[in-house]
Short mmCIF file of C-alpha atoms and ligand atoms in Angstrom, two decimals:
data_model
loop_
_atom_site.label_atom_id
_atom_site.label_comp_id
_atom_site.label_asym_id
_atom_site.label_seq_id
_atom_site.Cartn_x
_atom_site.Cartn_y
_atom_site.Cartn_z
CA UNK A 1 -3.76 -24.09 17.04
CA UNK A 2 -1.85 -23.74 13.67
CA UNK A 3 -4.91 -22.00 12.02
CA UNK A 4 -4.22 -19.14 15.17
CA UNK A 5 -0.40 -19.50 14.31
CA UNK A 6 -0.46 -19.04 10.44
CA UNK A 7 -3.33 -16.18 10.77
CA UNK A 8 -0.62 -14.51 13.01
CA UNK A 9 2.17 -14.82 10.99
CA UNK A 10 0.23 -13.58 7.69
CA UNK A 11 -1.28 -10.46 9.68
CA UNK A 12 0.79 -8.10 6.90
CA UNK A 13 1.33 -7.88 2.88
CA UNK A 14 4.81 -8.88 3.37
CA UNK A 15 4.66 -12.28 5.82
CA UNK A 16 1.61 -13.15 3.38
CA UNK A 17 3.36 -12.72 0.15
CA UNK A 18 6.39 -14.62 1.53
CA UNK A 19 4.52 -17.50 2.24
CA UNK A 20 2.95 -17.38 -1.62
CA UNK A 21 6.72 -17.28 -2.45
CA UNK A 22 5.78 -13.81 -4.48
CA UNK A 23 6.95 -10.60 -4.72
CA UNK A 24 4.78 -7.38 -3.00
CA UNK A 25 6.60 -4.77 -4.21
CA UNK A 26 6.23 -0.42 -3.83
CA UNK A 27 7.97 2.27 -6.23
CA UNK A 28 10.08 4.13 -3.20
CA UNK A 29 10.32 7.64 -3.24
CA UNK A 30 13.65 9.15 -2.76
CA UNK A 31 13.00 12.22 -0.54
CA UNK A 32 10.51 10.34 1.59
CA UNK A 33 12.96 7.68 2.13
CA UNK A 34 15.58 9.80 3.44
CA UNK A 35 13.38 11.81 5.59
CA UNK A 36 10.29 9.62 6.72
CA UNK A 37 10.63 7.18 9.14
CA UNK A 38 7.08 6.19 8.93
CA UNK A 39 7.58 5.88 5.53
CA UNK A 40 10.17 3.39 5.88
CA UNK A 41 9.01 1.29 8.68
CA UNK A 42 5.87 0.87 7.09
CA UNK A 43 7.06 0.04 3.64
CA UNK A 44 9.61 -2.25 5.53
CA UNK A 45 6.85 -4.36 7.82
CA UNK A 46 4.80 -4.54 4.47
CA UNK A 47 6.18 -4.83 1.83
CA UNK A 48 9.08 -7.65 0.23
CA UNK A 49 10.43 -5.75 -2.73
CA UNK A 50 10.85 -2.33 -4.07
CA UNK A 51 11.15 -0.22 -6.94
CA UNK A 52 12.77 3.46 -7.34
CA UNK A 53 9.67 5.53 -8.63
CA UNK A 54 12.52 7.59 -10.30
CA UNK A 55 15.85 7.21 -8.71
CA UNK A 56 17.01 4.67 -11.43
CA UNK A 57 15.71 6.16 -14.95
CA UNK A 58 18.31 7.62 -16.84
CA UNK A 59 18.03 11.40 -15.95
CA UNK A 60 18.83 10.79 -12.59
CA UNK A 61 21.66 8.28 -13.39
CA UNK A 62 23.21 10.05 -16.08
CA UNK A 63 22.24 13.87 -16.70
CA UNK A 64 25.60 14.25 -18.64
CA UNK A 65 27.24 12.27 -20.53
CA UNK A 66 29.65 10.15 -18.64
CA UNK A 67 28.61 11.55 -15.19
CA UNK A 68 26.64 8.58 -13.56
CA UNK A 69 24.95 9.55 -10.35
CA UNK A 70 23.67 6.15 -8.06
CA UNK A 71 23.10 7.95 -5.28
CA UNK A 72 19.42 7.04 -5.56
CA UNK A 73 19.46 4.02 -6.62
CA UNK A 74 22.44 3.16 -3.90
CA UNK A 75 20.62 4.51 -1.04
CA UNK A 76 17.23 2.21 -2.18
CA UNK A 77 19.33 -1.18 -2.71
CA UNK A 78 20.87 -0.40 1.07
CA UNK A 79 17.30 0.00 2.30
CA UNK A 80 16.00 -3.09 0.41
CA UNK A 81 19.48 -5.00 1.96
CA UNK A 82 19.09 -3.48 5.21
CA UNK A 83 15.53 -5.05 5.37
CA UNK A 84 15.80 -8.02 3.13
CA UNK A 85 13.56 -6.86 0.19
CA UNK A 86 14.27 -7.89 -3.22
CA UNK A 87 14.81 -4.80 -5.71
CA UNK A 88 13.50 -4.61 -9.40
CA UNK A 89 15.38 -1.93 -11.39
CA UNK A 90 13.50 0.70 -13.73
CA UNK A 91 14.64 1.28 -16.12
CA UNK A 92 16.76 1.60 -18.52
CA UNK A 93 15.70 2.42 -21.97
CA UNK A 94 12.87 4.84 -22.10
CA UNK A 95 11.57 7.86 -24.20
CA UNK A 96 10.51 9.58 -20.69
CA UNK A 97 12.98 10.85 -18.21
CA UNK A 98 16.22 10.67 -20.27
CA UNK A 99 18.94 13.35 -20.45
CA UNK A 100 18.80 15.73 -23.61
CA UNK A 101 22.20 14.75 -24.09
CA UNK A 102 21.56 11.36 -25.35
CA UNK A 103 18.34 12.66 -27.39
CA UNK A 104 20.59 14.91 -29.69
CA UNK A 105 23.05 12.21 -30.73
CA UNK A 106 22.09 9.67 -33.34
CA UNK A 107 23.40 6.57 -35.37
CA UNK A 108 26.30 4.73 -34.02
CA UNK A 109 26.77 7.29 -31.29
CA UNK A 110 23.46 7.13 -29.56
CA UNK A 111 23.91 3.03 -29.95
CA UNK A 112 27.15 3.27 -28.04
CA UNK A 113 25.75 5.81 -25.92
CA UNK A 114 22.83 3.43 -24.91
CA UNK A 115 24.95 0.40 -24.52
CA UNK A 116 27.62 2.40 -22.59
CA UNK A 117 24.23 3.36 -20.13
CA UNK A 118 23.08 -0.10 -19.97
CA UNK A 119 26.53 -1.85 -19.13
CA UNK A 120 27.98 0.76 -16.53
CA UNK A 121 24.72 0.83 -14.41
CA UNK A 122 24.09 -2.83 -14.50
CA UNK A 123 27.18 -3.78 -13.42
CA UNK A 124 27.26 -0.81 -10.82
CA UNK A 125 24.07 -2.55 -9.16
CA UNK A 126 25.07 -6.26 -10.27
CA UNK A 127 24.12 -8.69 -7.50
CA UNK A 128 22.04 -5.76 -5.73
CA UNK A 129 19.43 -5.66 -8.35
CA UNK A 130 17.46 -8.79 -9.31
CA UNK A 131 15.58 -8.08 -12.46
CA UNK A 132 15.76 -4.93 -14.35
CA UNK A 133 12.50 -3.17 -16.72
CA UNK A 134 15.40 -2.91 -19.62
CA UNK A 135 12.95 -1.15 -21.82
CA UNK A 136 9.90 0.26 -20.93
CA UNK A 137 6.92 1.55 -23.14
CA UNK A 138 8.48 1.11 -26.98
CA UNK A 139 5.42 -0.02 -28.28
CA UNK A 140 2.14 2.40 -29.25
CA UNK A 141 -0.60 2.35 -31.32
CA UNK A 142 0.19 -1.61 -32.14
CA UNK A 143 4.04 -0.96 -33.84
CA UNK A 144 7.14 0.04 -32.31
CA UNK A 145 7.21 3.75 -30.80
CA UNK A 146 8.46 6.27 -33.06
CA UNK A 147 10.60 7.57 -30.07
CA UNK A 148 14.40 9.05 -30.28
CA UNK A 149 15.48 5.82 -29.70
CA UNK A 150 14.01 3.95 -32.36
CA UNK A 151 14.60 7.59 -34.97
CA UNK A 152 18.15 7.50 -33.67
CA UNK A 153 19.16 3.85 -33.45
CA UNK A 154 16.73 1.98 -35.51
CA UNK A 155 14.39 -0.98 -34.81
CA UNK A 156 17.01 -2.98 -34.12
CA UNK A 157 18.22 -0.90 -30.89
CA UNK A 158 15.41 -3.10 -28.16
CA UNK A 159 17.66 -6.56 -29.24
CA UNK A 160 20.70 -4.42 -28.99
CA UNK A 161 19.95 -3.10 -25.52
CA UNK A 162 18.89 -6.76 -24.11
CA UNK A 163 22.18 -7.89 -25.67
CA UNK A 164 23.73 -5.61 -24.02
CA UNK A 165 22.19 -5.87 -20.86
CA UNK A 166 22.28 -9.96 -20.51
CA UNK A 167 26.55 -9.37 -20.86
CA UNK A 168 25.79 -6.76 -18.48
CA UNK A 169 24.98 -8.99 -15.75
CA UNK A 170 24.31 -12.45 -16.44
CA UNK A 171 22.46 -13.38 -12.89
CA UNK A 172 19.76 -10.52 -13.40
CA UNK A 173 16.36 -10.92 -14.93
CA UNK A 174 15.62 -9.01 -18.10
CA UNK A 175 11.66 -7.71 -18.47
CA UNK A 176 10.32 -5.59 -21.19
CA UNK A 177 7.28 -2.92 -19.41
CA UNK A 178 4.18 -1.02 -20.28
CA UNK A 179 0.79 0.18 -19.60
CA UNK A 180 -2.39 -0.82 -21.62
CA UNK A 181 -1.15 -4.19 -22.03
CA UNK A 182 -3.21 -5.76 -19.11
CA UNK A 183 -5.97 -7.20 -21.31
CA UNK A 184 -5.67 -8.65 -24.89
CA UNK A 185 -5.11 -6.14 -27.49
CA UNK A 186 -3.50 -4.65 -30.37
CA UNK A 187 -0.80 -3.87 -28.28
CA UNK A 188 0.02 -6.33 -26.03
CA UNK A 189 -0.45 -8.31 -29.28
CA UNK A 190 2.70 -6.46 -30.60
CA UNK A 191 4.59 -7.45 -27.29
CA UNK A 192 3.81 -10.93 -27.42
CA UNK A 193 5.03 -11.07 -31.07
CA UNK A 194 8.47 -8.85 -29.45
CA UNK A 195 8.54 -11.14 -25.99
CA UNK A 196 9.01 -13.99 -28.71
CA UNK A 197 11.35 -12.59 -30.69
CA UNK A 198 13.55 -11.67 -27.68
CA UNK A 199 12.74 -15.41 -25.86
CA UNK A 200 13.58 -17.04 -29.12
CA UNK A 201 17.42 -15.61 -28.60
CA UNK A 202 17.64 -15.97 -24.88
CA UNK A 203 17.22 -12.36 -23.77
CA UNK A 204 14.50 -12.10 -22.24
CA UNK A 205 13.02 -13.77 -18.95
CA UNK A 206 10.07 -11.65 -18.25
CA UNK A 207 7.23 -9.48 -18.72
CA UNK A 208 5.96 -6.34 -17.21
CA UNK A 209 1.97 -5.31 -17.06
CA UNK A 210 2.24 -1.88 -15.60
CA UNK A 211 -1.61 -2.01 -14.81
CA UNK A 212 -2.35 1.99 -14.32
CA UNK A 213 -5.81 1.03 -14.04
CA UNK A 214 -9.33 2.72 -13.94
CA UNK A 215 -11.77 2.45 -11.11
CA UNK A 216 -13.94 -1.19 -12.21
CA UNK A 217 -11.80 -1.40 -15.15
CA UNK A 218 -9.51 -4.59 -14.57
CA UNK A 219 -9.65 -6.20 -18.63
CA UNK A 220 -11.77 -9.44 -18.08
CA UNK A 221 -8.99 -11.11 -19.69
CA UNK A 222 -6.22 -9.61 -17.95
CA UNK A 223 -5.53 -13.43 -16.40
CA UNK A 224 -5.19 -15.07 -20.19
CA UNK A 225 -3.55 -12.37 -21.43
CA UNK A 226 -0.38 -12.81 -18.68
CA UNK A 227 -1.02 -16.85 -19.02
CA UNK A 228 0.23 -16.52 -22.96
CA UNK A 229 3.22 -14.84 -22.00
CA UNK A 230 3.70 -16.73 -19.11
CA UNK A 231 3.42 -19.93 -21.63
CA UNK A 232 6.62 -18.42 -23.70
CA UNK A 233 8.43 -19.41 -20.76
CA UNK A 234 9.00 -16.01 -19.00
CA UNK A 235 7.71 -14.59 -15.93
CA UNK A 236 4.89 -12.02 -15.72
CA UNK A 237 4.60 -9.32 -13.15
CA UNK A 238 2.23 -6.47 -12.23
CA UNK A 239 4.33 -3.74 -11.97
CA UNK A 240 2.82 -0.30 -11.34
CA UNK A 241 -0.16 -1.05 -9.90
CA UNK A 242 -2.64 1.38 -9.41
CA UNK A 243 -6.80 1.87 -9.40
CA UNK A 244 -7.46 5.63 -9.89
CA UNK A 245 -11.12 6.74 -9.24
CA UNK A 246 -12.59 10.20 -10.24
CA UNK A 247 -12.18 12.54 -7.11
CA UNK A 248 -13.53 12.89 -4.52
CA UNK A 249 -13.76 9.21 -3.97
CA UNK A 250 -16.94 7.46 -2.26
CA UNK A 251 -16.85 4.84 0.17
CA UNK A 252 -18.16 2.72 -2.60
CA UNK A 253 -16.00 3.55 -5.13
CA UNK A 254 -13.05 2.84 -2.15
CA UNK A 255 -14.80 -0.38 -2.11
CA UNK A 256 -14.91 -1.34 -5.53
CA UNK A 257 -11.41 -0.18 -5.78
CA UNK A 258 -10.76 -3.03 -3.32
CA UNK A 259 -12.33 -5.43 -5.25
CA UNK A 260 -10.09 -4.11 -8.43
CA UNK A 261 -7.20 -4.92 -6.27
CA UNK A 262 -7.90 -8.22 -4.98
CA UNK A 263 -8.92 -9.49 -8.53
CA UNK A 264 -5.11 -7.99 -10.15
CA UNK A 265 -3.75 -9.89 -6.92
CA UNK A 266 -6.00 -13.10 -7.55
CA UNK A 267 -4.56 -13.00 -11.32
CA UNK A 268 -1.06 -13.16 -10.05
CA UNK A 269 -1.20 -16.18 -7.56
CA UNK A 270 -3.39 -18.16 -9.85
CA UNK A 271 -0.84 -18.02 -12.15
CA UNK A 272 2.55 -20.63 -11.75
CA UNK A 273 5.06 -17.87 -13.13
CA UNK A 274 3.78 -14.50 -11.72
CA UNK A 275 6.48 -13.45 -9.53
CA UNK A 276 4.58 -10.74 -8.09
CA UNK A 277 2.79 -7.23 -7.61
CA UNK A 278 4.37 -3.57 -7.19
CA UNK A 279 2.05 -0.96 -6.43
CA UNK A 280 2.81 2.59 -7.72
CA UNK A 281 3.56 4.76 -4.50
CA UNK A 282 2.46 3.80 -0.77
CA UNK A 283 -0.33 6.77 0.16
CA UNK A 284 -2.32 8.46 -1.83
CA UNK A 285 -0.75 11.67 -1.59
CA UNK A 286 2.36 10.01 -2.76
CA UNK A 287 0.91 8.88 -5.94
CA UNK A 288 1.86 10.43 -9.46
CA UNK A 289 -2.06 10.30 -10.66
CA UNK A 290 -3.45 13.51 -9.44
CA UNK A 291 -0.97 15.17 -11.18
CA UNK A 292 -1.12 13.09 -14.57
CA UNK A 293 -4.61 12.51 -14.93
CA UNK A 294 -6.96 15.36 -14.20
CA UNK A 295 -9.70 15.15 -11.41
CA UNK A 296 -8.79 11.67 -10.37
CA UNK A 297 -6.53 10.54 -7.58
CA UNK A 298 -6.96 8.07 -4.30
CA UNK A 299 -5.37 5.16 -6.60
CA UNK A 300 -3.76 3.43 -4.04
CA UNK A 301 -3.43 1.26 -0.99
CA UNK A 302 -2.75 3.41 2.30
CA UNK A 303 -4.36 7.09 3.03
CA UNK A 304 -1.96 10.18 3.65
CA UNK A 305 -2.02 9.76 7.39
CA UNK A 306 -0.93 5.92 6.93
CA UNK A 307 -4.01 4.46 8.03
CA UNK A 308 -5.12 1.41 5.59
CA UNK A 309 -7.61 1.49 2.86
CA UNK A 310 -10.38 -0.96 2.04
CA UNK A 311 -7.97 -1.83 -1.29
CA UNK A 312 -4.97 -2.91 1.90
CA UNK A 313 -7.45 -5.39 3.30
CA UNK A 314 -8.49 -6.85 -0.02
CA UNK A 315 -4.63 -7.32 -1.05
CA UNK A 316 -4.07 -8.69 2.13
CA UNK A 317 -7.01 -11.43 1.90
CA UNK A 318 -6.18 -11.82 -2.02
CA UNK A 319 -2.70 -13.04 -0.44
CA UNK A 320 -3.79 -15.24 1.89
CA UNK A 321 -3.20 -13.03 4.95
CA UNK A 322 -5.79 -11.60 7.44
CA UNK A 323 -5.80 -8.95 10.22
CA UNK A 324 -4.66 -10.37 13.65
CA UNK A 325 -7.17 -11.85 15.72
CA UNK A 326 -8.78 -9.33 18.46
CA UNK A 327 -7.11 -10.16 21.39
CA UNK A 328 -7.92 -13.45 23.41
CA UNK A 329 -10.18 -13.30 26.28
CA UNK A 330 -8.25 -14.22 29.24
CA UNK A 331 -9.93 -17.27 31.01
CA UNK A 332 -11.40 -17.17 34.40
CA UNK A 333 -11.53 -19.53 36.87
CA UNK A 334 -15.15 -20.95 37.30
CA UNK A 335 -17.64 -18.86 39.40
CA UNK A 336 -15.75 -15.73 38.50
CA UNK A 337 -16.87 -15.46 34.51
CA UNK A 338 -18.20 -11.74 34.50
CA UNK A 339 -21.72 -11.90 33.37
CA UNK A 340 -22.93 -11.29 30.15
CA UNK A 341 -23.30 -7.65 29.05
CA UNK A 342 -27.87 -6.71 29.62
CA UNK A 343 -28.91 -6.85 26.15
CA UNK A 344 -28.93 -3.71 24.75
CA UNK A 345 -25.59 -2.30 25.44
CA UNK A 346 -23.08 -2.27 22.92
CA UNK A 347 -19.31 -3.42 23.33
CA UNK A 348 -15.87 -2.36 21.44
CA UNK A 349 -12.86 -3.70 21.40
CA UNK A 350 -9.52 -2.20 20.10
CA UNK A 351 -7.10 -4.28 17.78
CA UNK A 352 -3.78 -3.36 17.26
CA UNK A 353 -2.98 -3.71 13.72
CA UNK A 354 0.51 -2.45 12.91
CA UNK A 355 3.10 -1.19 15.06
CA UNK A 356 6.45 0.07 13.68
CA UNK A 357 8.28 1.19 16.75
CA UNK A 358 7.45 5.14 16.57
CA UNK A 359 3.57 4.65 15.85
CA UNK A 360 1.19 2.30 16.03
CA UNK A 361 -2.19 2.08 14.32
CA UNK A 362 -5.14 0.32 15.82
CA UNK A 363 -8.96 -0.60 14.24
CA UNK A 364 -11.42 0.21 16.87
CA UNK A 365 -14.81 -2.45 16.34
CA UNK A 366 -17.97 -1.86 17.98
CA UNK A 367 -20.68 -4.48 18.60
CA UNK A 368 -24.68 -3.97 18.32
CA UNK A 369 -27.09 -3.09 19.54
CA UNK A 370 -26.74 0.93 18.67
CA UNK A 371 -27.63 3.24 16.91
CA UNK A 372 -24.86 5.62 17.94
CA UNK A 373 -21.96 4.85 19.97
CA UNK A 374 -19.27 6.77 22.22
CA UNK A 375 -16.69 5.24 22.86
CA UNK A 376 -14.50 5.94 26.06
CA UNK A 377 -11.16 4.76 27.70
CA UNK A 378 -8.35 5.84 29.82
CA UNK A 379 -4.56 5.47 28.58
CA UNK A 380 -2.09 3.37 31.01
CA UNK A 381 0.39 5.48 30.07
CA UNK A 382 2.01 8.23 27.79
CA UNK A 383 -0.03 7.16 25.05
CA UNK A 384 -2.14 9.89 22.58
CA UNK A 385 -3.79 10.11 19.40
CA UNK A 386 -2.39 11.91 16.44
CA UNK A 387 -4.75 11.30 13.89
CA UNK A 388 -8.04 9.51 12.99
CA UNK A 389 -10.19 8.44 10.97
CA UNK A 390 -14.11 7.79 10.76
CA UNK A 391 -14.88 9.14 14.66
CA UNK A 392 -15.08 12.30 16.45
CA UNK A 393 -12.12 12.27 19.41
CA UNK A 394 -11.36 13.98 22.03
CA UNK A 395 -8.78 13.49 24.38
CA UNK A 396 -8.32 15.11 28.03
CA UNK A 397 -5.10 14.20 29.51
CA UNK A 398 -5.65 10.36 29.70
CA UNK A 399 -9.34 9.66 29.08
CA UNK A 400 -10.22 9.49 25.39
CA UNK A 401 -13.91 9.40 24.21
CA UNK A 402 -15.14 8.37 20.87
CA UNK A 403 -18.42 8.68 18.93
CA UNK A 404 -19.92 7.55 15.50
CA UNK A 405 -19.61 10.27 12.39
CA UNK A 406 -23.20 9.38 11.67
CA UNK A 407 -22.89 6.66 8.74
CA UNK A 408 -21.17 4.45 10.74
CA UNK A 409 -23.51 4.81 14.17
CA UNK A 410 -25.87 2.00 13.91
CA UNK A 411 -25.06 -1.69 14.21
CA UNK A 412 -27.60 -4.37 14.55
CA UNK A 413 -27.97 -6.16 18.04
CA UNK A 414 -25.08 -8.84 17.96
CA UNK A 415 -23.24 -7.53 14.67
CA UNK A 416 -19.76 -6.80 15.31
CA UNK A 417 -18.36 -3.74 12.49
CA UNK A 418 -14.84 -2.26 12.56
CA UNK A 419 -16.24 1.18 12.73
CA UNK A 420 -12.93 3.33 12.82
CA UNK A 421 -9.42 3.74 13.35
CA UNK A 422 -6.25 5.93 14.74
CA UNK A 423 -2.60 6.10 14.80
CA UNK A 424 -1.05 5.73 18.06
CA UNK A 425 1.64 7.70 20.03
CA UNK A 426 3.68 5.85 23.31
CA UNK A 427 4.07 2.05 23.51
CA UNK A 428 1.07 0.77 21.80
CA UNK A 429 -1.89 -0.97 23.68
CA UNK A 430 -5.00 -2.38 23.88
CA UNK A 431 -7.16 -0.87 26.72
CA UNK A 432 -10.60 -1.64 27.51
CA UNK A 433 -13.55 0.38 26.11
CA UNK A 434 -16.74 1.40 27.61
CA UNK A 435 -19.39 1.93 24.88
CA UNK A 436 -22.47 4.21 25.36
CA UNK A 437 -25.20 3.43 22.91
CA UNK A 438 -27.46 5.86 21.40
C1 LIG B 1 6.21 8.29 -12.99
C2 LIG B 1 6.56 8.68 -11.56
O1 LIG B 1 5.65 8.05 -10.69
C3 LIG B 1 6.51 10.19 -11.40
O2 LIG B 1 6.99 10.56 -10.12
C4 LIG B 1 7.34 10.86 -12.48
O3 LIG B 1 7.19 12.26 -12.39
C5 LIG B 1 6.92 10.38 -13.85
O4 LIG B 1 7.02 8.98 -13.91
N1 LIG B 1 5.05 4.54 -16.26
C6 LIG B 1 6.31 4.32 -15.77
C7 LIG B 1 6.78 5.04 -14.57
O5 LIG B 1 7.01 3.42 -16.27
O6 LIG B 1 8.16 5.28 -14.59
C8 LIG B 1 6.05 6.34 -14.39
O7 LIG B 1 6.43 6.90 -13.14
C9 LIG B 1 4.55 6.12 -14.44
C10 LIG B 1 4.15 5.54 -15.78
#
């Protein structure tokens, strides 16, 4: 049935987003690239784009004057080739994260010194890297930022740079970026006045809503607000997605940060010109917020052990995609059906979700009536458990048992609930589950 095929094909971010046509995009993290292979199989399976968290500002690429360094930025664009991902540069221009070098000069020589930047990384990464955050955060408090750019150059330095940066490399597409220009305001009123400017001369093609958002604080016009820009002409993307919630985090706050997350997601496909959503860091523990923003963390879309968050599933639906189907009951001949279970038992069933070779995760559901369930299966093989979440395991050499962590023990009689979840060692599989009520 096609239904069956298509919910099959969209079963992650990636194969969902690709059939939008849109970009689902994560800032990479150097180290973690290099040396997790989780890391990269699961950013790989899920995702169709990436960013360098830091690998491309101009610290990293330049921290002396003359001495460009793309070893980040090289070993992310081989990744993203490697796996077919599209990669959108950041950045270039930027009061944060540049060399002291450049901050000392001034006049003419900074100006040369920021074209020089511009035109020797773009063309290093020309026809590697498709759109490029030229200049990110230059406006505050509704006016240009007073930053050592704009002391050093003058106001005319954001037109230089894109000037610069179009002869750069023709084929890539420019964006101006920021934060707290998600809704309509006094400041993403002074970028629609500077996205004009730029459009008016042919240097610009896009715009970048950084969206570093607060739990249940998605701007209720955050869709009109990208629609005007999109309406200049240029493209709009989400780029730095992320929903931080005061720590420790509930599993209603986890829940209305999935709702924050499907509605940013919503914004971009109802909108012709969005060309997509980057979230800020894969796991939790990867993010930037806990150490940026006091007492608040959990902002984004995986936990630490790379099991999925409520937020994953939202994003996922928001594009379209859903979880495979359990898998399909193998049909017996006539007169050998096994009867139905006496009511009163409960069932389970576990759903492979995600495998990337080394690992696999599974959701584990349990059907009613109970109130209180264990679990309790025997591996085939060489399989094991190394880590959980929402039960209380125990394994002894191949049997595995199960059982509820209290909030999630009781199910009503017939009610199916995906009560909890592991990552898998050994070929992954789907064994058959005994579940004891009570
Ligand atoms: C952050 C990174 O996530 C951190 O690792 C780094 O220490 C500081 O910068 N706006 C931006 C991003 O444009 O470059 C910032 O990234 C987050 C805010």
């Amino acid at each position: 049935m096609s239904t069956q095929f298509a919910t099959a094909q969209q079963s992650t971010l990636r194969s969902a987003a690709d059939s939008l046509g849109i970009d689902i995009g994560v800032a990479v993290d150097d180290n973690l690239l290099q040396n997790d292979s989780t890391y990269r199989n699961v950013i790989s399976e899920q995702f169709n784009s990436v960013t360098a968290e830091n690998g491309m500002k101009m610290e990293t690429v330049q921290p002396s004057q003359g001495n460009f360094d793309f070893s980040q930025g090289d070993r992310l664009v081989q990744f993203a080739q490697q796996n077919n991902m599209s990669v959108h540069g950041h950045t270039l221009v930027w009061h944060s994260q540049s060399p002291n070098w450049v901050q000392n000069l001034s006049g003419a020589e900074m100006e040369q010194a920021m074209v020089d930047h511009i035109t020797t990384t773009m063309n290093h990464f020309e026809g590697d890297v498709d759109s490029w955050d030229v200049a990110n955060e230059v406006v505050e408090n509704g006016q240009l930022r007073n930053s050592f750019w704009l002391q050093g150059i003058g106001s005319d330095y954001i037109e230089t740079a894109y000037s610069a940066a179009r002869q750069a490399d023709p084929g890539a597409d420019l964006y101006l970026n920021d934060y707290s220009i998600d809704g309509i305001n006094s400041k993403s009123d002074r970028y629609y006045q500077l996205a004009q400017d730029l459009t008016s001369q042919g240097l610009l093609d896009g715009m970048g809503f950084q969206a570093h958002l607060i739990l249940g604080q998605v701007p209720g016009d955050m869709e009109q607000n990208l629609q005007r820009f999109a309406d200049l002409g240029l493209d709009v993307r989400v780029t730095e997605l992320d929903v931080r919630i005061d720590m420790p985090a509930s599993q209603q706050e986890l829940q209305q940060q999935a709702d924050d997350f499907e509605r940013v997601v919503n914004i971009c496909t109802n909108i012709a010109d969005c060309s997509g959503v980057t979230v800020w860091g894969l796991r939790d523990g990867d993010s930037w917020v806990p150490d940026t923003f006091d007492g608040q963390g959990a902002p984004l879309l995986y936990n630490d052990d790379y099991s999925t968050k409520p937020a994953y599933d939202a994003v996922l639906a928001a594009l379209g995609g859903s979880q495979p189907p359990p898998p399909t009951e193998t049909t017996e001949p006539p007169g050998t059906t096994e009867p139905p279970p006496p009511s009163g038992d409960c069932s389970a069933v576990i759903e492979v979700v995600n495998d990337w070779g080394s690992g696999w995760q599974a959701n584990v559901s349990v059907t009613g009536p109970t109130d209180g369930w264990t679990l309790s299966w025997n591996w085939p093989g060489s399989q094991g458990i190394s880590s959980s979440w929402n039960a209380d395991i125990t394994e002894s050499g191949s049997s595995v048992t199960a059982s509820d962590v209290g909030w999630n023990g009781s199910i009503a009689s017939g009610q199916t609930q995906q009560v909890f979840g592991f990552i898998g060692s050994g070929p992954a599989v789907e064994p058959s589950v005994t579940c004891s009520a009570g």
